[in-house]
C-alpha positions in Angstrom: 0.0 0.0 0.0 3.1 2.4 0.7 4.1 2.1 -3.0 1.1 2.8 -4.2 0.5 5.4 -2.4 3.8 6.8 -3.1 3.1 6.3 -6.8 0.1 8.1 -6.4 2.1 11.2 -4.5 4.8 11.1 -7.8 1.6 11.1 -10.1 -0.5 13.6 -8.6 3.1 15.5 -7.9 4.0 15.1 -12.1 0.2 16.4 -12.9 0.6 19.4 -10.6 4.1 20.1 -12.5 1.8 19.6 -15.8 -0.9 22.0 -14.7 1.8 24.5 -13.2 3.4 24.6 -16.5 0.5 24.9 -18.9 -0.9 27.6 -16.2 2.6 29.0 -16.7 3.0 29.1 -20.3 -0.9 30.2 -21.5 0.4 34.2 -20.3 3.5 33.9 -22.1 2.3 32.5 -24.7 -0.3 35.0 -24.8 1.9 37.9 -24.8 4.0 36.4 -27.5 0.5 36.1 -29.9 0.1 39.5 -29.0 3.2 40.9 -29.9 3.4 39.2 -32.7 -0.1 40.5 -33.8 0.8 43.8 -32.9 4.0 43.8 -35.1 1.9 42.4 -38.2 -0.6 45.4 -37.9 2.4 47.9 -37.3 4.1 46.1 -40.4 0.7 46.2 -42.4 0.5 50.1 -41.5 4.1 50.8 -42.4 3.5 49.1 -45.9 0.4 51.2 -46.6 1.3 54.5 -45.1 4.6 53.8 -47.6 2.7 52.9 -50.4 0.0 56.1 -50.4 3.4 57.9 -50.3 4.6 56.5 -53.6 1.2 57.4 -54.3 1.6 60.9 -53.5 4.6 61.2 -55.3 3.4 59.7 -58.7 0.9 62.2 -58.2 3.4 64.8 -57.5 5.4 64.0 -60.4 2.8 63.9 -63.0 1.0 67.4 -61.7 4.7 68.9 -62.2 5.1 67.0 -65.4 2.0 68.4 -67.1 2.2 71.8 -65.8 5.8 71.8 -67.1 4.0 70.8 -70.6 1.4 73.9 -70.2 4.2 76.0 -69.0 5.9 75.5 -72.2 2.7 75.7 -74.3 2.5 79.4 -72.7 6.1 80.3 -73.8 5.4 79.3 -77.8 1.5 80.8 -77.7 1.5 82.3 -81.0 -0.3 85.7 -81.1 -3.2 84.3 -83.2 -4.9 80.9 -83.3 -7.9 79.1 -83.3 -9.3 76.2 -82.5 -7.9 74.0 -85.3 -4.4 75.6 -85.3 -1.9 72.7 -83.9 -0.8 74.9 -80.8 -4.8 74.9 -79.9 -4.8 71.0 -80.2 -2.3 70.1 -78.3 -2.7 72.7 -75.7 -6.0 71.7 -75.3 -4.7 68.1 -74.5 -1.8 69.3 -72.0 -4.9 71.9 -69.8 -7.1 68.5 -69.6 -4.7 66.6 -68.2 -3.5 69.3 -66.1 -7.4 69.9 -65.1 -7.4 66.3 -63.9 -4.0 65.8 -62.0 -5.0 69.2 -60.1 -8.2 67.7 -59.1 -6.6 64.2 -58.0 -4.1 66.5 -55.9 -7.6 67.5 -54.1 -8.4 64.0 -53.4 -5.0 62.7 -52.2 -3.5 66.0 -50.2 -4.8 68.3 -47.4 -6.3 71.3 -48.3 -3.1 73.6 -48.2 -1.7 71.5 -50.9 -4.6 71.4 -53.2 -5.3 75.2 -52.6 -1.6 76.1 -53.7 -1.7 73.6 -56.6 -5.3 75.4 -57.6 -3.5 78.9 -57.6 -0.8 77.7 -59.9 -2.9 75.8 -62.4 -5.7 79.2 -62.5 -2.3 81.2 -63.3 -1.5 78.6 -65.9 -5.0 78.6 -67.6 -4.8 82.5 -67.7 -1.3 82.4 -69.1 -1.5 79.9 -71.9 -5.4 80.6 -72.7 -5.1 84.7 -72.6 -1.3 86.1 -72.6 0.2 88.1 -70.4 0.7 91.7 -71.3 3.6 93.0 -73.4 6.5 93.1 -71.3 5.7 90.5 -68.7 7.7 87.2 -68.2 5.8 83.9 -68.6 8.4 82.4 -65.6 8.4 85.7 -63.7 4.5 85.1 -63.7 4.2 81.7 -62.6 7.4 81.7 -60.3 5.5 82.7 -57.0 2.7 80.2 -57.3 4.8 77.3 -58.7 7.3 77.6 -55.7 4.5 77.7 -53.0 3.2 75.1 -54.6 6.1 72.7 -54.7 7.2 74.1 -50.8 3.7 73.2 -49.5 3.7 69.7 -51.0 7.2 69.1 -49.9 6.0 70.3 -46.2 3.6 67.5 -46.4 5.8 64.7 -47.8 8.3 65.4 -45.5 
């Protein structure tokens, strides 16, 4: 009866070290799901936060792109034209696109941005479409709007 009973003491002794452990382990193991799910989610928010950026700069890039295009539509505006000559054609082309790559800077950049952008693409429109008067400097024109534009969206990107 004394072995069995000591058998019984070394088996209830190994379960208690089995329920210690396992009691033991569950927090651990708990914190170490934890961390690991918070690293995904900080992972997951890194990649996005760095992917709307490449986003904002392709956005960035082509605004600056096709304003450089219009810019240099303004300098070769011919003093007449109409709406077949080739100048009106492709000008035409270059404002759309402009028209639509200002609007997308709306969507994708606080207002600050978009209103800066806005100012240099109304000073564009008036330059190519109307002239400036004799005298006055396409560049001279555009300089003030074009550089707050370009230092408020690099304020934003950092």
């Amino acid at each position: 009866m004394a072995t069995m009973s000591g058998q019984v003491w070394v088996s209830l002794i190994s379960l208690g070290g089995v329920v210690l452990g396992g009691m033991l382990s569950y927090p651990v193991q708990h914190r170490t799901q934890s961390s690991v799910e918070r690293a995904e989610r900080h992972r997951q928010l890194s990649a996005l936060s760095e992917a709307r950026r490449a986003e904002r700069l392709a956005l960035l890039e082509r605004f600056i792109e096709v304003a450089a295009e219009a810019e240099r539509s303004a300098f070769s505006r011919p003093s007449a034209w109409d709406d077949t000559h080739s100048w009106y054609l492709t000008t035409q082309g270059v404002m759309n696109r402009l028209w639509v790559a200002e609007r997308l800077i709306r969507i994708q950049f606080p207002l600050p941005v978009h209103d800066a952008a806005r100012a240099y693409f109304l000073d564009l429109n008036r330059t190519v479409w109307e002239g400036l008067p004799d005298g006055e400097s396409v560049r001279d024109y555009l300089e003030d709007n074009r550089l707050a534009f370009l230092d408020a969206a690099r304020a934003v990107m950092g």
